[in-house]
Structures are given as structure tokens and as C-alpha cells.
Short mmCIF file of C-alpha atoms and ligand atoms in Angstrom, two decimals:
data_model
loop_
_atom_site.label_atom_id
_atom_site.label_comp_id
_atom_site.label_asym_id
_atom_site.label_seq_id
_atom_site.Cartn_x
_atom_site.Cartn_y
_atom_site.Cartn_z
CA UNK A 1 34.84 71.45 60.87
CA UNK A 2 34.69 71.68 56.98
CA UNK A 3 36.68 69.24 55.33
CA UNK A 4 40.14 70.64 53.65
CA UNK A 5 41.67 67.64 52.12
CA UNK A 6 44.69 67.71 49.48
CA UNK A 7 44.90 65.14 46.35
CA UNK A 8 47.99 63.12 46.88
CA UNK A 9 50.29 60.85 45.00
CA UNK A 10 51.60 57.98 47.65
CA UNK A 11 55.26 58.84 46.21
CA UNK A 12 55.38 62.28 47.22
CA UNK A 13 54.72 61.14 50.42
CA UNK A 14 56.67 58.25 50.69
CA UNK A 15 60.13 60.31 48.88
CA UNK A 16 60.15 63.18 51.10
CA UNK A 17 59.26 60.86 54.18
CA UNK A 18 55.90 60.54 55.34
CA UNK A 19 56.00 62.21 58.52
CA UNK A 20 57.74 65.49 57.61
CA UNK A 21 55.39 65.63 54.02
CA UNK A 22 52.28 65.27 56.43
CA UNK A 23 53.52 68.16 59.03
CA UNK A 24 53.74 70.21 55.39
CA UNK A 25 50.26 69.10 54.65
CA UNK A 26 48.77 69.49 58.16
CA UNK A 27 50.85 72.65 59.74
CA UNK A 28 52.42 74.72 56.81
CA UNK A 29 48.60 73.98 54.36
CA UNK A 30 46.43 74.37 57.40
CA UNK A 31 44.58 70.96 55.94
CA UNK A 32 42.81 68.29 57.32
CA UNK A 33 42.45 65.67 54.97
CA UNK A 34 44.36 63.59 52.36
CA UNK A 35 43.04 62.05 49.48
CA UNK A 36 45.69 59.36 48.74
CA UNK A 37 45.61 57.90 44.76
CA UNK A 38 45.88 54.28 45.31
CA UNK A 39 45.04 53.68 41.18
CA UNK A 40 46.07 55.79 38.71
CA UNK A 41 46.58 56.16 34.83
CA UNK A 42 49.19 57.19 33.05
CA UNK A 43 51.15 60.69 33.29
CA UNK A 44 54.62 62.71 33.30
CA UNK A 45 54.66 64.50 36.12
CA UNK A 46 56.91 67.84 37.06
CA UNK A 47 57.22 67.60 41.20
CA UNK A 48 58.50 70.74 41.84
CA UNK A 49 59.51 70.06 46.16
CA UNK A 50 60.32 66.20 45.56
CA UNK A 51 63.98 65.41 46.58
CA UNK A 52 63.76 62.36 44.92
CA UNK A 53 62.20 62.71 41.50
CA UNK A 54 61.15 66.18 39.97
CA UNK A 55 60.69 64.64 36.77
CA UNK A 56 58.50 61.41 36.74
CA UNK A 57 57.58 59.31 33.74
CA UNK A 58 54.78 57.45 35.49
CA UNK A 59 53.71 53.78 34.60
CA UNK A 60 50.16 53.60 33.06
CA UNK A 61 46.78 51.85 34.77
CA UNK A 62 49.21 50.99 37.99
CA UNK A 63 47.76 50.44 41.15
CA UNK A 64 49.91 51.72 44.22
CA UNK A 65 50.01 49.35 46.47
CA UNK A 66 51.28 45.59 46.62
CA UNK A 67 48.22 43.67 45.42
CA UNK A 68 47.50 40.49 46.85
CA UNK A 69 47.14 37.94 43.86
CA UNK A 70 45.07 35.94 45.56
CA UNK A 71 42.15 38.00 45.45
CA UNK A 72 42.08 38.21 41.69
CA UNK A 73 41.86 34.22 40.87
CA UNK A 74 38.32 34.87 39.54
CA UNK A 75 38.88 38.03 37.82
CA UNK A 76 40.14 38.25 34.66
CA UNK A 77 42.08 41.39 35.13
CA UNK A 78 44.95 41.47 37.02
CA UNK A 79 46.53 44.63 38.80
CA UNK A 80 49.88 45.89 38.10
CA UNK A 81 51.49 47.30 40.87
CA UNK A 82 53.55 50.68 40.11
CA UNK A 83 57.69 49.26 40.56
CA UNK A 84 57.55 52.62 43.19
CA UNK A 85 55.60 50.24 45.51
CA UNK A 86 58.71 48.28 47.03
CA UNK A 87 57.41 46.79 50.07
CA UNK A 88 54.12 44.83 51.14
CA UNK A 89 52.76 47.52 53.39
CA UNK A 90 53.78 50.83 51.21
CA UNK A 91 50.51 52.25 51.35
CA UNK A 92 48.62 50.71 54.45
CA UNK A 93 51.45 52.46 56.35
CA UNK A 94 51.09 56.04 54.59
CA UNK A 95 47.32 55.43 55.35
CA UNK A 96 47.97 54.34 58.92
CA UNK A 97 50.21 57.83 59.49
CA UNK A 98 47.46 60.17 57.68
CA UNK A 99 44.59 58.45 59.83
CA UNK A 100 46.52 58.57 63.19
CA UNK A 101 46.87 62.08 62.61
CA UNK A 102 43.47 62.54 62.52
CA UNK A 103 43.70 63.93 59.25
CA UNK A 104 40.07 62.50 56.63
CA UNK A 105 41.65 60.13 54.96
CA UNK A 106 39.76 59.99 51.21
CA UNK A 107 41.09 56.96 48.78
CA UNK A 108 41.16 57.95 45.17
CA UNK A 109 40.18 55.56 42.87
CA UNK A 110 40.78 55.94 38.97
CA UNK A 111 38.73 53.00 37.14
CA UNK A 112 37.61 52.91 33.29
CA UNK A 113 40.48 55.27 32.13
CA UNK A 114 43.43 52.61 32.13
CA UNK A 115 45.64 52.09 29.38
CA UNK A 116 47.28 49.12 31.02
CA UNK A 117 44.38 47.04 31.12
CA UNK A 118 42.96 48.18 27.65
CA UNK A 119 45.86 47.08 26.31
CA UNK A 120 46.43 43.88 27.82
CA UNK A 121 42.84 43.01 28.18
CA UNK A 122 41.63 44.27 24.41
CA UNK A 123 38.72 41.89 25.21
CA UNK A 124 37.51 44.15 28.11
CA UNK A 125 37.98 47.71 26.38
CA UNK A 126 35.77 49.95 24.48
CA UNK A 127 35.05 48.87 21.14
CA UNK A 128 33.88 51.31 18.56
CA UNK A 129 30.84 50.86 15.98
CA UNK A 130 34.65 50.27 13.03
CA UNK A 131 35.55 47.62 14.96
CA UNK A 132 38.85 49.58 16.71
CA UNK A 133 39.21 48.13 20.15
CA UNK A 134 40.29 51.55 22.37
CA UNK A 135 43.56 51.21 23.80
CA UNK A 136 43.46 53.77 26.63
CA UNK A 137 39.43 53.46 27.88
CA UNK A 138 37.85 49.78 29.29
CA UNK A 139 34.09 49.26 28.90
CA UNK A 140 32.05 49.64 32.25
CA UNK A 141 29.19 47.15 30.65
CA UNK A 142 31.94 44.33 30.29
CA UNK A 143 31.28 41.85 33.69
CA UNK A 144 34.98 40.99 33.50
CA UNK A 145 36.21 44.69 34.15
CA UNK A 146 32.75 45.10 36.75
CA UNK A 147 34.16 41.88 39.02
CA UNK A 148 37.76 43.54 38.47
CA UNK A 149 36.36 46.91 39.75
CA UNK A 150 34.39 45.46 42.61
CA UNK A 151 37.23 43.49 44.06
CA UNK A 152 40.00 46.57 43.78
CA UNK A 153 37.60 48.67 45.17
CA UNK A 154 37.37 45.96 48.69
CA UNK A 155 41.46 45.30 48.30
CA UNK A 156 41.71 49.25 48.35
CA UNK A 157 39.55 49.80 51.13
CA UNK A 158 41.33 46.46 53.11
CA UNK A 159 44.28 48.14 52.58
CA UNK A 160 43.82 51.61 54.00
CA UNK A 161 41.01 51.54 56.32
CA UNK A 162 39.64 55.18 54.25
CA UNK A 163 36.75 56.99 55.46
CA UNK A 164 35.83 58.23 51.57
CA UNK A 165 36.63 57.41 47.90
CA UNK A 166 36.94 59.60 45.37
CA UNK A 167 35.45 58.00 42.03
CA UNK A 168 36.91 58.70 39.17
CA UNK A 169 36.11 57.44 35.50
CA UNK A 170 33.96 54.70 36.67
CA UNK A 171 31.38 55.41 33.45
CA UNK A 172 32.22 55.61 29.91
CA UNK A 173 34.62 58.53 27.98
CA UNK A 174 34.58 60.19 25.16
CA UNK A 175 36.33 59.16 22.12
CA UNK A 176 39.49 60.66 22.42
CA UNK A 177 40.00 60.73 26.22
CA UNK A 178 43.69 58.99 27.01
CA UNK A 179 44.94 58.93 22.75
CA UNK A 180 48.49 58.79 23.29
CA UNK A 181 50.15 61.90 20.85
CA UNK A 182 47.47 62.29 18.76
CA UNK A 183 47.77 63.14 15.02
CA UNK A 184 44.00 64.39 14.38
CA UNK A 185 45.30 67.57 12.07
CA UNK A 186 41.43 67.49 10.30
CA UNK A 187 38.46 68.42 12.12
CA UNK A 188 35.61 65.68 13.14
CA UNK A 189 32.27 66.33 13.14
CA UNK A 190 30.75 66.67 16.41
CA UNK A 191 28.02 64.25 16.11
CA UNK A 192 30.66 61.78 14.51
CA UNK A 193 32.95 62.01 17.47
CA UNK A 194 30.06 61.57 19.35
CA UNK A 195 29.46 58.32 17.56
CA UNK A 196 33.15 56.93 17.89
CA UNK A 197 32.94 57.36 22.14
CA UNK A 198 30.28 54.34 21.79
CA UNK A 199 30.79 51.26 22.71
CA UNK A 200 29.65 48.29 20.40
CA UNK A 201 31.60 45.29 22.08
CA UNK A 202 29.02 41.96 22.67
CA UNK A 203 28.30 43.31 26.29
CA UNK A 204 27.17 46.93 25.21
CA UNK A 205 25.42 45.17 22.29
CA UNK A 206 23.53 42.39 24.30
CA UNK A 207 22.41 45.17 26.72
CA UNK A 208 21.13 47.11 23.75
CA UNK A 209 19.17 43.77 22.51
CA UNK A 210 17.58 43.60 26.09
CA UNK A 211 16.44 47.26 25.80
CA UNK A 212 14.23 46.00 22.84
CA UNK A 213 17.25 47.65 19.99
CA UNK A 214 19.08 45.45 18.36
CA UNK A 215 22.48 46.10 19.35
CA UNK A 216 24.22 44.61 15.85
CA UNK A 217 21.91 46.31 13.23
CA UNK A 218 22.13 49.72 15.16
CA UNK A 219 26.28 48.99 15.35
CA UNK A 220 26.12 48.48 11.25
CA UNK A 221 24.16 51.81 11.04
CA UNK A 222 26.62 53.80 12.83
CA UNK A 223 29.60 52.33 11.07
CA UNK A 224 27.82 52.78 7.98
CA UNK A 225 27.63 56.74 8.45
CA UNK A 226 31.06 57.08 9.76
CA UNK A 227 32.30 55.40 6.97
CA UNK A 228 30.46 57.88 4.56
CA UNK A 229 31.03 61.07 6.58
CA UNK A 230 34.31 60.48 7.96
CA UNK A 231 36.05 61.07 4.86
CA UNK A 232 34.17 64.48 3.87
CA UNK A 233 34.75 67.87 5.36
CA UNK A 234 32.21 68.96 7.83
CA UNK A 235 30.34 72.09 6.40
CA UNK A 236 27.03 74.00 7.67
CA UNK A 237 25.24 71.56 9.72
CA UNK A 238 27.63 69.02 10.42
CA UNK A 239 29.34 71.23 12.40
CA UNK A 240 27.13 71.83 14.74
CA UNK A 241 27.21 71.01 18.65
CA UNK A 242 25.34 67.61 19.00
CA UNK A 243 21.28 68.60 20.88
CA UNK A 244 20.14 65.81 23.07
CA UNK A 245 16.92 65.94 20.37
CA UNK A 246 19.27 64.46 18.10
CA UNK A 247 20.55 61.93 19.90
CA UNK A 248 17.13 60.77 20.15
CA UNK A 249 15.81 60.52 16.52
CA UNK A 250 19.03 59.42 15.05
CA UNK A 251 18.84 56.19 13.39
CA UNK A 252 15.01 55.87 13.79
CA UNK A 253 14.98 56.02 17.68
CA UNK A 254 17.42 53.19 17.85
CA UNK A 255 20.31 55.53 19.06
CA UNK A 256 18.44 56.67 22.43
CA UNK A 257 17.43 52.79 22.91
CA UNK A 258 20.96 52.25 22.90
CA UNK A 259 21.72 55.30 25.24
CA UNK A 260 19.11 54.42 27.46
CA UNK A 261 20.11 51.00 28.01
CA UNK A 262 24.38 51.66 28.60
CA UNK A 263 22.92 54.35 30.73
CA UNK A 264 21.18 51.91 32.65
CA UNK A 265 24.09 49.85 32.82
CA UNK A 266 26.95 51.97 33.94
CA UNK A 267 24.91 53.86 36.14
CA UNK A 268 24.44 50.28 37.85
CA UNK A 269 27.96 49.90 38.35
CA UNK A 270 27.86 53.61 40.08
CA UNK A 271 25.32 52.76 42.36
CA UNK A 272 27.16 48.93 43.36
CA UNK A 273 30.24 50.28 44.02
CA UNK A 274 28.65 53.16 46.11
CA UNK A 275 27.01 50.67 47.68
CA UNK A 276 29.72 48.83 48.63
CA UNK A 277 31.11 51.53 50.44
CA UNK A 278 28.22 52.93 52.05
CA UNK A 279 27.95 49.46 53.59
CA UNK A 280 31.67 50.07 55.09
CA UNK A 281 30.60 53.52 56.15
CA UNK A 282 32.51 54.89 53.64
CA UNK A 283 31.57 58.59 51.96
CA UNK A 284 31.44 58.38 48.44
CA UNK A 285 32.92 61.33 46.35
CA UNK A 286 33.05 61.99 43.10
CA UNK A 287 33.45 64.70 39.95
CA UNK A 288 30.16 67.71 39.08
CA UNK A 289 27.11 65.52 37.78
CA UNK A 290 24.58 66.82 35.45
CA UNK A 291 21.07 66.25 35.61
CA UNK A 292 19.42 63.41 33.67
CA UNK A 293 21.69 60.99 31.04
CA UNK A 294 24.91 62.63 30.72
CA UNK A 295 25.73 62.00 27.02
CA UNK A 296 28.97 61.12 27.48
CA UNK A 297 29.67 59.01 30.69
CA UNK A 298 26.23 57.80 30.04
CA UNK A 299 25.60 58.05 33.82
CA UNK A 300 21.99 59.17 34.83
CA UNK A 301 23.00 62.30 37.67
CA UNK A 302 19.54 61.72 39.59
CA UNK A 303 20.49 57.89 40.33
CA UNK A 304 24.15 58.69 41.19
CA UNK A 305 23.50 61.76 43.41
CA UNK A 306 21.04 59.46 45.41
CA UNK A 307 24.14 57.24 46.31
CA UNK A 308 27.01 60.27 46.38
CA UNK A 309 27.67 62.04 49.66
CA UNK A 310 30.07 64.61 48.52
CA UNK A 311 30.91 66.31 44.87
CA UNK A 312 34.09 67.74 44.10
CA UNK A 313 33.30 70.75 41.81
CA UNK A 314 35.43 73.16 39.80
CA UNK A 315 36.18 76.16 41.86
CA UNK A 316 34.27 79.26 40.20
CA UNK A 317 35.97 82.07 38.72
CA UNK A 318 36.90 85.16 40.75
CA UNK A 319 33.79 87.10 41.39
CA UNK A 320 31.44 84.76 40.51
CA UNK A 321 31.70 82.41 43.61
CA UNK A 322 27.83 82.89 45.25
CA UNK A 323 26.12 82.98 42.45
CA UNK A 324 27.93 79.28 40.46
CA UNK A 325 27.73 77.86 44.11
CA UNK A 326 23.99 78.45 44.83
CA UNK A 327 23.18 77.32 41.50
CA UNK A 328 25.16 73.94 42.16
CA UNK A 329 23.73 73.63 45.81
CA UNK A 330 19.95 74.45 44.61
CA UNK A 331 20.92 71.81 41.77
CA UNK A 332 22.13 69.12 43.61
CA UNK A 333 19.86 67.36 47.06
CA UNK A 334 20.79 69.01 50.16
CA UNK A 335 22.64 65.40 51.50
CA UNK A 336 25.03 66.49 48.67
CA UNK A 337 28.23 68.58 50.45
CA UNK A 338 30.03 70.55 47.74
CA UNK A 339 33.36 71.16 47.91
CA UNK A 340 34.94 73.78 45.35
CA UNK A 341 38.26 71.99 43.89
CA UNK A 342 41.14 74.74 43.42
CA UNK A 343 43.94 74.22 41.26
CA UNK A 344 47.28 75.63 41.10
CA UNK A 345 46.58 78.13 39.24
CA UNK A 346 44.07 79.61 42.16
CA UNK A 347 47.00 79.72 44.36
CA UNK A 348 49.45 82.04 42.81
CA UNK A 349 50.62 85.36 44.28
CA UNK A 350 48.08 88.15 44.44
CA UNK A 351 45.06 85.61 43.86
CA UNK A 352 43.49 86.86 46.99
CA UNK A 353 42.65 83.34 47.89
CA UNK A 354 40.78 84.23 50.93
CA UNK A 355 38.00 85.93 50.29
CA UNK A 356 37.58 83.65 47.46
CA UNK A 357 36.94 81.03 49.72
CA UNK A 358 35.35 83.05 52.07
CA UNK A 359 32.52 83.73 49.47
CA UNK A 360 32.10 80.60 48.61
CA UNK A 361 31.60 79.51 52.20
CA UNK A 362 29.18 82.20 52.72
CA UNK A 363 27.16 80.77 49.87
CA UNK A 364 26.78 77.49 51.28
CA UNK A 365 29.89 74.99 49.96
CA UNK A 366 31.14 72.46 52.74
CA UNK A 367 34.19 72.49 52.37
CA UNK A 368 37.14 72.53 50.02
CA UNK A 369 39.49 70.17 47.87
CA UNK A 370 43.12 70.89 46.80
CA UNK A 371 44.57 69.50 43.62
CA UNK A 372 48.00 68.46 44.45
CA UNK A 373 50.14 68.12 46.63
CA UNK A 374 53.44 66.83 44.69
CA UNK A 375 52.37 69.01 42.04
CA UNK A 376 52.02 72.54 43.65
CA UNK A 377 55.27 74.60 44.64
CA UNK A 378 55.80 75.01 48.39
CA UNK A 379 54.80 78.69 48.24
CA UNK A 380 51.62 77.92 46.73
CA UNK A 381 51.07 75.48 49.82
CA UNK A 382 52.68 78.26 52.33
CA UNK A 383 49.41 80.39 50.67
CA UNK A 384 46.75 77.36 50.93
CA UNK A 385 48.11 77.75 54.69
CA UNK A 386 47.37 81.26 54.88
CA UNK A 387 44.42 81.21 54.10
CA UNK A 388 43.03 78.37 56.83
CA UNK A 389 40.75 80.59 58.15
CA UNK A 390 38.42 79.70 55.54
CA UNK A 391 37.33 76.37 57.41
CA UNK A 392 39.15 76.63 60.33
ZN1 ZN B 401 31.03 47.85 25.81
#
């Protein structure tokens, strides 16, 4: 049976009562799996069917579940559990009730994008070529936030017995991913942005230094043209999207050194935490990948696909579902499932939902994700529902 699985926040669960939410998921959505967040970052949420909360200012970088201390001696990050988590078994026992339902149970893991831990841990977080440690993003290369990542990843697992893990932000982000109300009224240059989502802290440095690039002179370069260009107005050229060729011949060839070494290094971190759960038997899931060194998360898609059983892909626009699909399928190695993510605003009245997913069936995707349960009205998961036949 292709998997149908919803994105879940533990508290929408857990507020309306698990068993009745799950009947909602299961009977009224037709679906048969839940992918549970058991780390999250920060957001306000509107929760349209919670009796509890409909508004929710949410904590940032919490984790949803009551962390055991004890497995964190040796890391220097430290969980913080959400205050929603009020008892030791909050989410082993929503995981227990989606599992003995029979219903996939997928854990969803948010790592790098944490503005907890960035925060509290400036030490571990992105630092850019000015100096300006990032408040929202932590650095992947950093072996402090690695150990951290490894060990939430086994407490998470411990903790709800999942058969898959949706990975999310485990590479680096671009600059302004996570800024907080952001008061950028003048336009950046593209290539400059660019240059502020790098990381220059002593990890991301020392890896550069190993790639035969000296990490500290190329750090001096870039600050040096920030601080020139910054201040000017980007005309003609400036302006222009940022080519891959010029990635490589900036600042003599020392730029793609850099690139190739960070890319060698988060992409690492991808393959040891997919590793991790392959050794569980756990399916590893994660966001579209591009082919070769994606520019921004810096991971190389060849190397993760080889380690990723299952991509959860934007759902393409009305009409154009067999051709985006066979592209992504004929991209991607046939071990690869694809399932087409559909949002909210798919699942409107008159969307003819259906045959949308009926096409892209036909064309070869495996199944289907759903993006979210406390977030969607009911009537939007009354039409998820009606149209089950679609992997039934
Ligand atoms: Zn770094």
C-alpha cells in the first residue's frame, strides 16, 4: 500500500486526545501514517480544530519530549524540552498509540535551524566571514553540535520506536533563514548574500586548511569585499543571480576549495546520521535534493541520495503532475520513493484533489505526504479523506 502519512505536531494530538485525533487522521483522512515532530524551531501557529490552543506562540529549538539528561553529559548542548511536554512518557505514548494502530510512524527531526541553541551555544553557531555569530542557524562542521545531533537522533529513536525520520536542516542555510523581524529595507547583492550564508568559525576554517585553502586568508578576503560592496548599491552586474562558474573563480579558486571542503563535511554528517538509522532499520526521509554541491546546504545530492530511501517533494502544479514527476523519478535512483508533499492550499474546495493525485500516481510517485495536521481545517481533512482512493 502507498504510504499516506500526515506531518504532526505532538500537541495537537495530545490536546484533542490522542485516540479520537488519530480516528480523525486514520478514518475521516483515509491516512496511514504519522510523521510526529519530536524537534522543532520556533513558530506562531493558528490551529484552527484545537480545543485547547488555536493560537500558539511556540518555544524556539524545543525538543518534544522529556529528555533524559543523562545522555547529554558529554555533549555540550543540552536539549530544552517544550513546557507542553508535562510528563516523562508524553511522546513514547503518542508513538505507542500511532504504531499500535498500524499507522507508519515517521519521526521528524529539525536539526541546524535552532535558535535556542544558537543562542545559548554562540560557540556552536554559524559564524560569518564579519565576525557576526548567527543567532537562529548552528554550524553542521562544529563536532560539539555533530555529537549533540548524533545522540538526539538515538534518544529520539529510543523514545518512539519510528520506522522513518524525516531530516530536516541537517546541512547549512542561507543567510537569512530564521532572522527574527527583519529590517533589510535595501537590496543585497546576490553574490554578497551568498557570501554572508558562509560559515568562517575555527571548525569550517580548519576544514578549509585541510582542503589545501587556507581557511583565515580566504575569511579576510570575503570580509574584505563585503565590507567594500556592502555599503554601495548593486547596479548592472552585481545584481545578477550568482552561476556556479562564479563560485568557482572567486577569490582565485579559493572560494570552491572552501565549498568543496564544507561540502565534504556536512554531507558527512548526512550520511552518519543516515547511517545510524539504516542500522536500526529505520527509512530515512528527507526534503527534494539537487544534483551535485547544492550551493547553499552545501550537501553533495549524489552522496545523500545513496543513503535516502524516500524524498518528500513539492507537489506539482495542477496540470503539470506527469511531466515534474517523471523528471524527478528519472532524476533521482530508482531505490528513491517520491512522495509529492501537498499543502493546504491543495486541499481547498473545488481543487479537484483526486485526479491530481491520481496523475501523479500514474506517473510513478509512491506515495504521498500531508503538511499538517493541527494546521489544516477539518474540511480540508474531510477532502484529504475523500480522496483515499488515490493509494488505497
Ligand atoms: Zn562553521
Amino acid at each position: 500500500v502507498p504510504l499516506a502519512t500526515i506531518y504532526t505536531y505532538p500537541w495537537d494530538l495530545d490536546d484533542e486526545g490522542v485516540e479520537s485525533a488519530l480516528d480523525v487522521i486514520q478514518e475521516t483522512a483515509g491516512l496511514n501514517g504519522v510523521s510526529l515532530a519530536a524537534s522543532y524551531h520556533i513558530s506562531t501557529y493558528f490551529l484552527p480544530h484545537n480545543p485547547r490552543r488555536q493560537i500558539y506562540f511556540g518555544e524556539d529549538g524545543m525538543v518534544l519530549f522529556d529528555a533524559d539528561e543523562t545522555r547529554y553529559v558529554t555533549t555540550r548542548l543540552r536539549p530544552r524540552t517544550s513546557h507542553l511536554v508535562d510528563r516523562r512518557d508524553y511522546l513514547s505514548a503518542i508513538a505507542q498509540a500511532v504504531r499500535r494502530r498500524g499507522l507508519e510512524l515517521t519521526a521528524w527531526i529539525v536539526y541546524c535551524y535552532n535558535h535556542y541553541q544558537a543562542r545559548n551555544y554562540p560557540e556552536c553557531a554559524k559564524i560569518d566571514a564579519l565576525g557576526n555569530h548567527n543567532h537562529a542557524q548552528l554550524c553542521p562542521s562544529n563536532p560539539d553540535v555533530r555529537n549533540y545531533f548524533r545522540e538526539l537522533t538515538r534518544e529520539i529513536l529510543d523514545q518512539t520506536a519510528a520506522q522513518a525520520v524525516h531530516i530536516e536542516s541537517l546541512g547549512f542555510l542561507r543567510f537569512d533563514y530564521g532572522i527574527l523581524n527583519p529590517k533589510i529595507l535595501t537590496e543585497i547583492a546576490p553574490f554578497d548574500r551568498f557570501l554572508l550564508g558562509l560559515c568562517f568559525c575555527p571548525h569550517c576554517v580548519a576544514a578549509t586548511d585541510r582542503g589545501g585553502v587556507e581557511g583565515d586568508r580566504l575569511r579576510r578576503e570575503v570580509a574584505a569585499h563585503l565590507e567594500r560592496s556592502l555599503p554601495e548599491e548593486p547596479v548592472g552586474e552585481a545584481r545578477a543571480e550568482v552561476t556556479e562558474e562564479r563560485r568557482s573563480s572567486a577569490f582565485g579558486g579559493a572560494l570552491d576549495g572552501y565549498l568543496t571542503a564544507r561540502a565534504d563535511a556536512v554531507t558527512g554528517l548526512y550520511e552518519e546520521v543516515a547511517q545510524l538509522l539504516r542500522a536500526r532499520n529505520v527509512r530515512v526521509e528527507c526534503g527534494a535534493v539537487r544534483p551535485g554541491r547544492d550551493a547553499v546546504t552545501g550537501l553533495i545530492g549524489e552522496r545523500v541520495l545513496a543513503v535516502t530511501d524516500r524524498i518528500a517533494s513539492g507537489f506539482p502544479g495542477s496540470g503539470r503532475e506527469a511531466e515534474i514527476i517523471r523528471a524527478q523519478k528519472q532524476a533521482w535512483p530508482p531505490h528513491v520513493q517520491l512522495l509529492p508533499s501537498i499543502q493546504g492550499a491543495d486541499l481547498n474546495e473545488g481543487g479537484d484533489l483526486l485526479n491530481r493525485l491520481r496523475a501523479c500516481r500514474e506517473a510513478g510517485a509512491d506515495g504521498f505526504t500531508f503538511y499538517n495536521y493541527g494546521l489544516l481545517r477539518s474540511a480540508q481533512l474531510r477532502r484529504i479523506g475523500e480522496a483515499r482512493e488515490a493509494w488505497e
